[in-house]
XYZ file of C-alpha atoms in Angstrom:
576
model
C 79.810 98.834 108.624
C 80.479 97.092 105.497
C 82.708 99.281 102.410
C 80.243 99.776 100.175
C 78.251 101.553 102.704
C 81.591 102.870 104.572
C 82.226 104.445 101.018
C 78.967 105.886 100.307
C 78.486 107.433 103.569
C 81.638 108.901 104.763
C 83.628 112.177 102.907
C 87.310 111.646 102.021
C 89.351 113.424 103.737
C 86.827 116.230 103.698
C 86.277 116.182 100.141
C 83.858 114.607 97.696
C 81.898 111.113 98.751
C 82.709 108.211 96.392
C 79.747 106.077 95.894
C 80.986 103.670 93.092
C 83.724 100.744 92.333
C 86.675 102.827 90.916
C 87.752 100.166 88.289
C 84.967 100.534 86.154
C 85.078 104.152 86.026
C 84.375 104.987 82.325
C 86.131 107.148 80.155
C 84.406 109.350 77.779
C 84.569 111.240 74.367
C 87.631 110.561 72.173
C 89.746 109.255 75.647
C 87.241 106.082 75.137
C 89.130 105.378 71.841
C 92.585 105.378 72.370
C 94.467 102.749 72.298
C 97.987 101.756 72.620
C 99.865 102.111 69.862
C 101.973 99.579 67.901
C 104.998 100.309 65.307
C 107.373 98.487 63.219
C 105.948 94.913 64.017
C 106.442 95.134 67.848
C 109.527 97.167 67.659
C 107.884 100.119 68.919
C 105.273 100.940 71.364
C 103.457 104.171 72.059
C 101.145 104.974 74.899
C 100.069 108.184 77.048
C 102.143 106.895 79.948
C 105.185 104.648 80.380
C 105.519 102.759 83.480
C 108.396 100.755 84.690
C 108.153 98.183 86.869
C 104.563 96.483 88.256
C 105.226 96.203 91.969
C 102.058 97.941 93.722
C 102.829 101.381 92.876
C 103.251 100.674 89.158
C 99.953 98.971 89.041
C 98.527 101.587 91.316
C 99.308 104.404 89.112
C 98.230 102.418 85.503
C 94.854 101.734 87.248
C 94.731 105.248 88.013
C 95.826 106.585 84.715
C 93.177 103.921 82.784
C 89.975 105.005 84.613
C 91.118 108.309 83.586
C 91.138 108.125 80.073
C 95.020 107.261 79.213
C 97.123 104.771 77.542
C 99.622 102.600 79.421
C 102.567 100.861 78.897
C 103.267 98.713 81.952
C 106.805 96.560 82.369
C 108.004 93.882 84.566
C 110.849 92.357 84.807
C 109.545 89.086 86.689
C 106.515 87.268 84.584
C 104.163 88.278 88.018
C 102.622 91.291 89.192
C 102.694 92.506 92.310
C 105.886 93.482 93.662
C 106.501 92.920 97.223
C 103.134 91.223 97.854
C 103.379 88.713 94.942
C 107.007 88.297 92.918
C 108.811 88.881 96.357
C 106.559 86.963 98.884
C 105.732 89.081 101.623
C 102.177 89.780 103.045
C 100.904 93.307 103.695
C 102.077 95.615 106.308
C 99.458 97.654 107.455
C 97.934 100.068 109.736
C 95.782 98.991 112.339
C 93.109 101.271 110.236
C 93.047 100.046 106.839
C 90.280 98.114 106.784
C 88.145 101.422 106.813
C 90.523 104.198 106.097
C 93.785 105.674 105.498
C 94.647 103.959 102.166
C 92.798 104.551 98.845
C 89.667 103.008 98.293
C 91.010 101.131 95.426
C 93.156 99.713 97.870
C 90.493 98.291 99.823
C 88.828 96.909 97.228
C 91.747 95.125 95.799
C 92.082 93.592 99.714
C 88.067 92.763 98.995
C 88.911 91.112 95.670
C 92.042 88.821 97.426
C 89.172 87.472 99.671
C 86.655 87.240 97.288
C 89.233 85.253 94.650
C 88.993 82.193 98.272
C 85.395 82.545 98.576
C 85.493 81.554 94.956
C 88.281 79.073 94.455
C 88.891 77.627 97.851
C 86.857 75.243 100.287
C 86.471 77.255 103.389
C 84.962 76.807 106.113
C 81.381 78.517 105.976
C 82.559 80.865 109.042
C 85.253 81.283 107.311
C 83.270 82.211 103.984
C 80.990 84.108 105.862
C 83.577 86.396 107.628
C 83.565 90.088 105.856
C 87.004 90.233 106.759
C 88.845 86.616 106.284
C 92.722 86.425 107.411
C 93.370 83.121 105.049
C 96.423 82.724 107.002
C 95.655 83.953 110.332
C 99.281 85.473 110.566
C 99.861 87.841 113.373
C 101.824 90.387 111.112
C 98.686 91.450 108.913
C 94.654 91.262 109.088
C 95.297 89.625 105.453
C 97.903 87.008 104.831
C 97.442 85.525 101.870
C 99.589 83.384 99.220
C 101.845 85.572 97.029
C 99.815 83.880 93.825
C 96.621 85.060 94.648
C 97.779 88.520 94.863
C 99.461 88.650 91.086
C 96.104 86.675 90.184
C 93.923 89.214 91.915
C 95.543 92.098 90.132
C 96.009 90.438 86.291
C 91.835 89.666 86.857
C 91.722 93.791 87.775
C 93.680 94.569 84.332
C 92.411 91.944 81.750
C 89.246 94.066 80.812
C 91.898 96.973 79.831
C 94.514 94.317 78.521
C 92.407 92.968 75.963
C 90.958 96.730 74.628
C 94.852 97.438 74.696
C 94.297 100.270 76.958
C 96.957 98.780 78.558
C 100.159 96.662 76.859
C 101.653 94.384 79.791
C 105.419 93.284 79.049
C 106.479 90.829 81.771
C 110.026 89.517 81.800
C 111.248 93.436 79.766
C 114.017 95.142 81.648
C 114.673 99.052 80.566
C 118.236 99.056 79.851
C 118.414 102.745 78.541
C 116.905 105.807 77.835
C 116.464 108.816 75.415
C 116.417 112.406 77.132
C 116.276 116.097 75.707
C 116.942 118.496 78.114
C 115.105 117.610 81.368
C 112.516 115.368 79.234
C 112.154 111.792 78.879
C 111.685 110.664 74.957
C 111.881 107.370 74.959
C 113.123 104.032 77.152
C 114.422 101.102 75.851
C 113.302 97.752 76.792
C 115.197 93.713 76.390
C 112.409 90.838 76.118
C 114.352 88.425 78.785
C 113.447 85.776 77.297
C 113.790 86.594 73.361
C 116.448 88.789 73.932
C 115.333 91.329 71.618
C 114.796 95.022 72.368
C 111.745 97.432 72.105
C 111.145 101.257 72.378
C 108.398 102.512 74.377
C 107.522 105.937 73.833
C 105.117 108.218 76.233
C 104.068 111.841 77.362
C 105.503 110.526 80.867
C 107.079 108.187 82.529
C 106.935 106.250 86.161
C 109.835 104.521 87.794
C 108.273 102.037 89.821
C 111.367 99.634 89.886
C 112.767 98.458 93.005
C 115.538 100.228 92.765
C 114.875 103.206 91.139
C 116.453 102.059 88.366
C 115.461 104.676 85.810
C 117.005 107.439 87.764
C 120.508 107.199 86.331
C 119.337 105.736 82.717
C 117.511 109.542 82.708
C 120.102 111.613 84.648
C 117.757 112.204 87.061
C 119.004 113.152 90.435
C 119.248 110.848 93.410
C 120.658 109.655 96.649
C 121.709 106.839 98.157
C 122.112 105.168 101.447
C 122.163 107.114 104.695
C 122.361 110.934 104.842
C 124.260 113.138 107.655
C 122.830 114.429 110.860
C 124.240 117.652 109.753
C 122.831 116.986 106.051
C 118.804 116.301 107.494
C 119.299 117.289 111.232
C 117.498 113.760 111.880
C 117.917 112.820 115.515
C 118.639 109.042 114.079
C 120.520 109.933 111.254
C 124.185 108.523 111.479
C 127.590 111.254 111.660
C 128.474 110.793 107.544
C 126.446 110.127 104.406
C 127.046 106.811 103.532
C 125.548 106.273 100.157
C 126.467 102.233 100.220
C 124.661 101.875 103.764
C 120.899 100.410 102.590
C 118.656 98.032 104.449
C 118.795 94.712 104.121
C 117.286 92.695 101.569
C 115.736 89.133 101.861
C 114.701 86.621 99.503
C 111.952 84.646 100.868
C 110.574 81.619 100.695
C 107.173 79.726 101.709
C 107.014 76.419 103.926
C 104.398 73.956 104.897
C 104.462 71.514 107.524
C 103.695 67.543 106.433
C 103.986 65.683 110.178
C 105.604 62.309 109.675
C 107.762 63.114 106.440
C 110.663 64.251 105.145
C 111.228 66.764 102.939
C 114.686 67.775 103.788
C 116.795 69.575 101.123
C 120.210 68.711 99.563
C 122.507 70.318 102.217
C 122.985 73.636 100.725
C 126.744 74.687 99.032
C 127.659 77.363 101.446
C 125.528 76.115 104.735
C 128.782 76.057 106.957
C 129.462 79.312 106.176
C 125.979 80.821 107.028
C 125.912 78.001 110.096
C 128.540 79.966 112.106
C 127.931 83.951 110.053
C 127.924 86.396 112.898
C 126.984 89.439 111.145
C 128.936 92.733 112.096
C 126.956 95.238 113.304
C 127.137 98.156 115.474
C 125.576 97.720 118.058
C 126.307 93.910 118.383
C 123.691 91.696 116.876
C 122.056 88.907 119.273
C 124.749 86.101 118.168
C 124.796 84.172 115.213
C 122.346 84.850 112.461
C 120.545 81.012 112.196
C 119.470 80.286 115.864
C 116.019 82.159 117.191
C 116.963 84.711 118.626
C 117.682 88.548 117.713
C 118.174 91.897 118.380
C 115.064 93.622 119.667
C 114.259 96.164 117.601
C 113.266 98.768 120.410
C 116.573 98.528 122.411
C 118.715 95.580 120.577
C 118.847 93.454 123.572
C 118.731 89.957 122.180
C 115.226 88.412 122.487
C 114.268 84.743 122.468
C 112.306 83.821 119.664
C 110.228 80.816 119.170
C 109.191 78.443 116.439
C 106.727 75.346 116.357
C 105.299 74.116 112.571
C 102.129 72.654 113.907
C 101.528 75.824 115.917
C 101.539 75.196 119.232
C 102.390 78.222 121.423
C 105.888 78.524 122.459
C 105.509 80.305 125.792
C 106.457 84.167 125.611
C 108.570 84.150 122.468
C 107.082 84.591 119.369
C 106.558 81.612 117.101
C 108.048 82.058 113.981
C 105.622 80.147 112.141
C 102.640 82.206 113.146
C 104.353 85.897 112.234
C 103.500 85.696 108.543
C 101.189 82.726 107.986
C 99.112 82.762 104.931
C 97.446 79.414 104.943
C 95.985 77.911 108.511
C 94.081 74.949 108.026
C 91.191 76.177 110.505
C 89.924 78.252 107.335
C 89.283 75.485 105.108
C 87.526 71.990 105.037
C 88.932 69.427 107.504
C 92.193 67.624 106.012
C 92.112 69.742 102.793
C 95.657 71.106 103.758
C 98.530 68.646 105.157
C 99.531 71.473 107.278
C 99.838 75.799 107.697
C 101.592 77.652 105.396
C 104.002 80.401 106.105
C 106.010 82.742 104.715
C 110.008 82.807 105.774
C 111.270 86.347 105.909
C 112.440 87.127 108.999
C 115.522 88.305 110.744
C 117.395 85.145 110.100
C 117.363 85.693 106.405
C 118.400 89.447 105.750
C 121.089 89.588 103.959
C 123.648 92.436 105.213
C 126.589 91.423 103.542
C 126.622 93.362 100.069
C 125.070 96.388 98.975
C 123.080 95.760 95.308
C 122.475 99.396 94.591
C 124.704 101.323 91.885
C 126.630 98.277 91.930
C 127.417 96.109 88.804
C 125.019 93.568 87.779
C 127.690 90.467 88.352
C 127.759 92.386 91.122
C 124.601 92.439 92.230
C 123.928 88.960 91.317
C 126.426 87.704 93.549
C 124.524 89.129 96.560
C 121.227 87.970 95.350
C 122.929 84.290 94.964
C 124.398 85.023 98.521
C 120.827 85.986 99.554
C 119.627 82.850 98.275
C 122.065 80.459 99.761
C 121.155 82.213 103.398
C 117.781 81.453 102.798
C 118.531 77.710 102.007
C 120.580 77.244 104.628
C 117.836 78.616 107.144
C 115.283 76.262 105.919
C 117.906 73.156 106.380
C 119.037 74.219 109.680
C 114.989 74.491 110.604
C 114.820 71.420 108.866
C 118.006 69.637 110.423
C 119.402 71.343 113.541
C 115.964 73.724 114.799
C 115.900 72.982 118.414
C 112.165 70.819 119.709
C 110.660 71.730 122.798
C 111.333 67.622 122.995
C 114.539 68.237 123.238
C 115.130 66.931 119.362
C 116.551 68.203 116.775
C 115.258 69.448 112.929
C 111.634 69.240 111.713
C 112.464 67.298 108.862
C 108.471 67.472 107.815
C 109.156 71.366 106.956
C 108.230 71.221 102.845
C 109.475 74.212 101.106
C 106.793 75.445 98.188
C 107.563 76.409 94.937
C 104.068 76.389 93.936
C 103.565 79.017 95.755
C 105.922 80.767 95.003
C 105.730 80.365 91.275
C 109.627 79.444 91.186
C 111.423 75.995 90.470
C 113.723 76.561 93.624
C 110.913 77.853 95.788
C 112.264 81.232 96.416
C 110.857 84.571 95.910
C 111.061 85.527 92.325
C 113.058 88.520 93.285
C 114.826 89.834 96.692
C 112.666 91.355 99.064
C 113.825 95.100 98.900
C 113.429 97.898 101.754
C 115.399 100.570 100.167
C 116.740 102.062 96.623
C 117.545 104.693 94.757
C 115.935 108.293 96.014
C 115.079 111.265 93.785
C 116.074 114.758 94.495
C 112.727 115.959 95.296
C 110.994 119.269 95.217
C 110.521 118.484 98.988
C 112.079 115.796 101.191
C 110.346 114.488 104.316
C 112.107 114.287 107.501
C 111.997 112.814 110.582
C 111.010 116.016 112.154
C 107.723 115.539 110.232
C 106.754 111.783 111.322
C 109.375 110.743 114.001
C 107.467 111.208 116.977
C 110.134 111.868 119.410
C 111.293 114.661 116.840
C 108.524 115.639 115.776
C 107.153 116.410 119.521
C 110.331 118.863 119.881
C 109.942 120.795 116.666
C 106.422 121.439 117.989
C 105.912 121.847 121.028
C 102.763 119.595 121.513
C 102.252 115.990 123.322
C 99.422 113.705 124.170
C 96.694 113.426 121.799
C 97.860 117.128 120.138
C 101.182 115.254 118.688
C 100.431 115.030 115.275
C 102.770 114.692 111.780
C 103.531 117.824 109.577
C 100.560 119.226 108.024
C 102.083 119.299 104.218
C 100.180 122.065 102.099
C 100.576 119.370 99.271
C 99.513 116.238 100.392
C 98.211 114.074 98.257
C 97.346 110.803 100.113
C 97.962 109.583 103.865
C 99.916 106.283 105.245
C 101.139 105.160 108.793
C 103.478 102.801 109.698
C 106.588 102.752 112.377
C 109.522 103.995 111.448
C 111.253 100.349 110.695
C 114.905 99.861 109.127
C 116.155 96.599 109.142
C 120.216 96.035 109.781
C 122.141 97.239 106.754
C 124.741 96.371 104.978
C 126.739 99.422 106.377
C 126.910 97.581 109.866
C 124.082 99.184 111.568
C 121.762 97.322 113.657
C 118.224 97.665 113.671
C 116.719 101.662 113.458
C 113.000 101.370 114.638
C 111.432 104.038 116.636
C 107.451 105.348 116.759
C 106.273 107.433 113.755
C 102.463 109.333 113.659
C 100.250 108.906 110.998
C 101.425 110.904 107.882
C 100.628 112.673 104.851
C 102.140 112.002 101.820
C 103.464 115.493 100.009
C 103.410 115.497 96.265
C 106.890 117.880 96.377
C 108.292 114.593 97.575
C 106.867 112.934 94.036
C 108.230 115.690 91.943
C 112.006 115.425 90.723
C 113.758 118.497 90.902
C 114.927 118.680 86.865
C 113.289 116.015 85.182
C 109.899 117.010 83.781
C 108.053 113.906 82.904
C 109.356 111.460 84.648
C 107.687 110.807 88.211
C 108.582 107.800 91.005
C 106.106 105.478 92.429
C 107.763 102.725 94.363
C 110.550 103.368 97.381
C 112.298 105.856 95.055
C 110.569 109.259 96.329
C 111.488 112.359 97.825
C 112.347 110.811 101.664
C 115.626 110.281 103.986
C 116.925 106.510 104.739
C 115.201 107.509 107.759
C 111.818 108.031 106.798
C 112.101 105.800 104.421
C 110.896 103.486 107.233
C 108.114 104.403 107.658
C 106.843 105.394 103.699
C 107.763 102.025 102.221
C 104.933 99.882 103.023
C 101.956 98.168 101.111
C 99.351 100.672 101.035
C 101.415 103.783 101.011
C 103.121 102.387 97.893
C 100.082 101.825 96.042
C 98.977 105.453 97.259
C 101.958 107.047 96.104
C 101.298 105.299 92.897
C 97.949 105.924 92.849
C 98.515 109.840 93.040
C 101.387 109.957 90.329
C 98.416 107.978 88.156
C 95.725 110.483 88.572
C 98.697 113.836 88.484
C 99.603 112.617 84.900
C 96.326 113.000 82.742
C 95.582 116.301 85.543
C 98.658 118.140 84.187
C 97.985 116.386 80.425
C 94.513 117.784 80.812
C 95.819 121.602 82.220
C 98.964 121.399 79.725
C 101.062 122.648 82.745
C 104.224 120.727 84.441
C 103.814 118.556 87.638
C 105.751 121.252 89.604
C 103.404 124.201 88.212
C 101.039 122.242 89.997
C 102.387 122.164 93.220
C 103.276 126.320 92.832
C 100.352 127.023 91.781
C 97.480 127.097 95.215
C 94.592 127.233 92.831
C 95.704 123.949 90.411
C 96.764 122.087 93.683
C 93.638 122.736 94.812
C 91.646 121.023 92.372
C 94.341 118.631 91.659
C 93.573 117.919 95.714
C 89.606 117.869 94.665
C 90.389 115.375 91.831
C 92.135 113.100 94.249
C 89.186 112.653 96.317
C 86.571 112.351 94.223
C 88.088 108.831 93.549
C 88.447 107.845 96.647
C 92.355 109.331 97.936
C 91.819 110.381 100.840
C 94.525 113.453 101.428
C 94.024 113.950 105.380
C 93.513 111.970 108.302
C 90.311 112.062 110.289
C 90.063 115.245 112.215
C 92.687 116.925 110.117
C 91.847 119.416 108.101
């Protein structure tokens, strides 16, 4: 069944049918002539909503907010869009579902716009054209690998019609480096141009943090956590014996690679590449060896597994070849000898970087690690290039071509770290791993089999899935990965405690380091955002607080309503 017809036929999550693209949605009456507004020559700008940071909750909730009548201020502090999926290189992780539910529909179509943007720029094959769902990379990890370029591309083509009615004021490359609060209320954040140097006020009725870090949380004095809570704190079966608030995931900076058989593209040997040569990470329990040969610690049990990597891919037995996992060019979707070779993306376990925390830290601080991130990267890529062991028996695939054009950097890595974890709120609710951990979540109820199901949250306001998946931290502990059930996404856990107009829509909401895991993917980023987009002009329109919302059963109710008459859907199939 194609989406349009998916769409017009089938009621979300029990509630309204949407029949209609939701980016054209029209606003009406005196909404239709707002704009944002512009003071003091550039000095100051004004909008409905404020939104920091354009990873794919940010633009998730402006899109939301837009079709809905407001005016938006979006920042970003990288000159792309996109967050994980564009600026830091990594292809969707998704549900085996998505390509017909359990994500927004908006969602879907911006997957149906990626595809579209090859059909219409790229010379694929005509099966390839012709298939309804295309995989332009083929890679095992996600029904659509793509280039992180097409992504920002995708999205800045989804905005320009806004941009240029200045619905919507973009300001790449602006960093909030403070904020103005009364009380529990947000006035005002202030903004440095990166490049000019120069600061800017941005004013707004509310305010998103949809950094990677949740890095208006402190600027606002809004309350947060950090790092791993206490079994005794949560009462999480995988929660670790003390809160460690410097104990985060790892972070990676990425990196894309093509293969060009017969040449050499070999990079200088990288400053610190003895060091990361013979780096035996720490950990608890032991990781597989050293962190540059293929191998690791299974995630399941952290025995080490074999892993397996061939450029021109060519299987390599058992193991898993490397260069498959997140492919997002393979040459068998496009016209013979267009491409010299597949394209993949390099973020794997050979390039987290455990050794530094980058969250309340300094920002020489945190530089440092990001530098240190980068050098681990670059020293993969030469030992791949240089010291990779051949099924042959060789050494080094010297024909391994790293690509900054794809990455839109002149070093070729990811604009900014790949980041799993940040900065928390103190939420109105905070999900546990009694509500998705399956092994928990089977004691706390009593049911099995097909009955198991996640917590049925009063509140939700959207739905995700995903495996409970941290990656080795910088606290010492080894991979945490364990089976989650598909979930609901609460709106107590998008609602800060004290602060009244300020709401998250990235990593930073209401969850444990645990669950974390498991809410910090693709789609159920852009949901969150996409929920904190449509809550804003709701409690604008009611003239009530986000939390009266939640309190009151009658507003949540048609808050709920509004939600899925553009296309949220706020329970899973057979849920109620």
């Amino acid at each position: 069944m194609k989406r349009r017809d998916f769409i017009g036929k089938v009621a979300l999550g029990g509630g309204t049918v949407v029949s209609t693209s939701l980016m054209g949605m029209p606003s009406s009456g005196r909404e239709h002539q707002k704009r944002v507004k512009i003071h003091e020559n550039g000095k100051v700008f004004e909008a409905d909503l404020v939104i920091a940071g354009a990873g794919l909750g940010g633009c998730a909730a402006a899109f939301a907010a837009l079709r809905n009548g407001l005016t938006v201020i979006l920042t970003e502090e990288t000159d792309w869009i996109g967050g994980q999926l564009s600026q830091q290189g990594v292809p969707p992780d998704e549900h085996q579902w998505i390509e017909t539910h359990g994500a927004p529909v908006l969602y879907r179509e911006f997957r149906d716009n990626i595809r579209a943007y090859y059909r219409r720029h790229y010379p694929l094959t005509d099966e390839a054209a012709a298939n309804d769902r295309l995989n332009p990379g083929n890679g095992s990890v996600s029904r659509l690998c793509h280039e992180p370029k097409v992504a920002h591309r995708v999205l800045e083509e989804m905005f320009s019609s806004y941009e240029s009615a200045r619905k919507i004021l973009i300001l790449k490359e602006h960093k909030i480096r403070a904020a103005a609060v009364t009380g529990n209320r947000v006035e005002h954040l202030k903004a440095k141009d990166l490049n000019s140097g120069y600061d800017c006020v941005l004013k707004g009725r509310y305010f998103v943090d949809a950094t990677e870090l949740g890095e208006l949380l402190p600027l606002t004095g809004t309350d947060y956590i950090t790092g791993s809570e206490s079994r005794a704190n949560t009462g999480e079966l995988h929660a670790g014996p003390f809160h460690r608030p410097e104990n985060n995931q790892a972070f990676t900076v990425c990196f894309a690679i093509d293969y060009v058989k017969g040449e050499d593209w070999t990079i200088p040997k990288p400053e610190d590449y003895d060091y990361w040569k013979n780096f035996r990470p720490q950990m608890d329990p032991p990781w597989a060896g050293k962190m540059l040969e293929l191998n690791y610690s299974n995630p399941r049990n952290l025995v080490p597994k074999a892993l397996g990597f061939h450029p021109e891919g060519i299987k390599t037995g058992d193991k898993l070849n490397l260069m498959l996992y997140r492919r997002i060019l393979h040459q068998d979707n496009f016209k013979h000898g267009f491409y010299q070779g597949d394209a993949t993306i390099v973020n794997w376990p050979q390039n987290d970087y455990v050794s530094g925390n980058i969250i309340d830290v300094s920002e020489s601080e945190f530089n440092k690690h990001v530098q240190a991130g980068k050098q681990q990267s670059l020293s993969l890529l030469y030992w791949l290039q240089t010291e990779a062991p051949r099924p042959d028996g060789g050494k080094g695939w010297p024909g391994l071509r790293l690509r900054n054009d794809m990455m839109g950097t002149a070093d070729g890595l990811a604009k900014y770290p790949y980041v799993r974890e940040s900065r928390r709120i103190k939420s109105m609710f905070t999900v546990l791993e009694e509500h998705v951990g399956a092994e928990q979540r089977a004691q706390v109820s009593g049911l099995s089999g097909e009955n198991l199901k996640s917590a049925d949250f009063f509140d939700s306001v959207g739905i995700g899935y995903y495996h409970i998946d941290l990656h080795p931290s910088s606290g010492g502990d080894n991979y945490i990965d364990f089976g989650s059930l598909p979930f609901q996404i609460p709106l107590g856990a998008l609602i800060p405690q004290k602060t009244e107009n300020l709401l998250p829509a990235n990593k930073n909401i209401g969850t444990t380091h645990i669950t974390n895991g498991c809410y910090r993917l693709h789609p159920v980023e852009w949901s969150i955002g996409e929920a904190v987009g449509m809550l804003v002009p709701f409690v604008l329109n009611k003239e009530v607080q986000p939390a009266t919302v939640r309190a009151d059963r009658s507003l949540l109710t048609d808050f709920q309503n509004f939600l899925r008459t553009q296309g949220i859907e706020t329970a899973w199939p057979g849920e109620k």
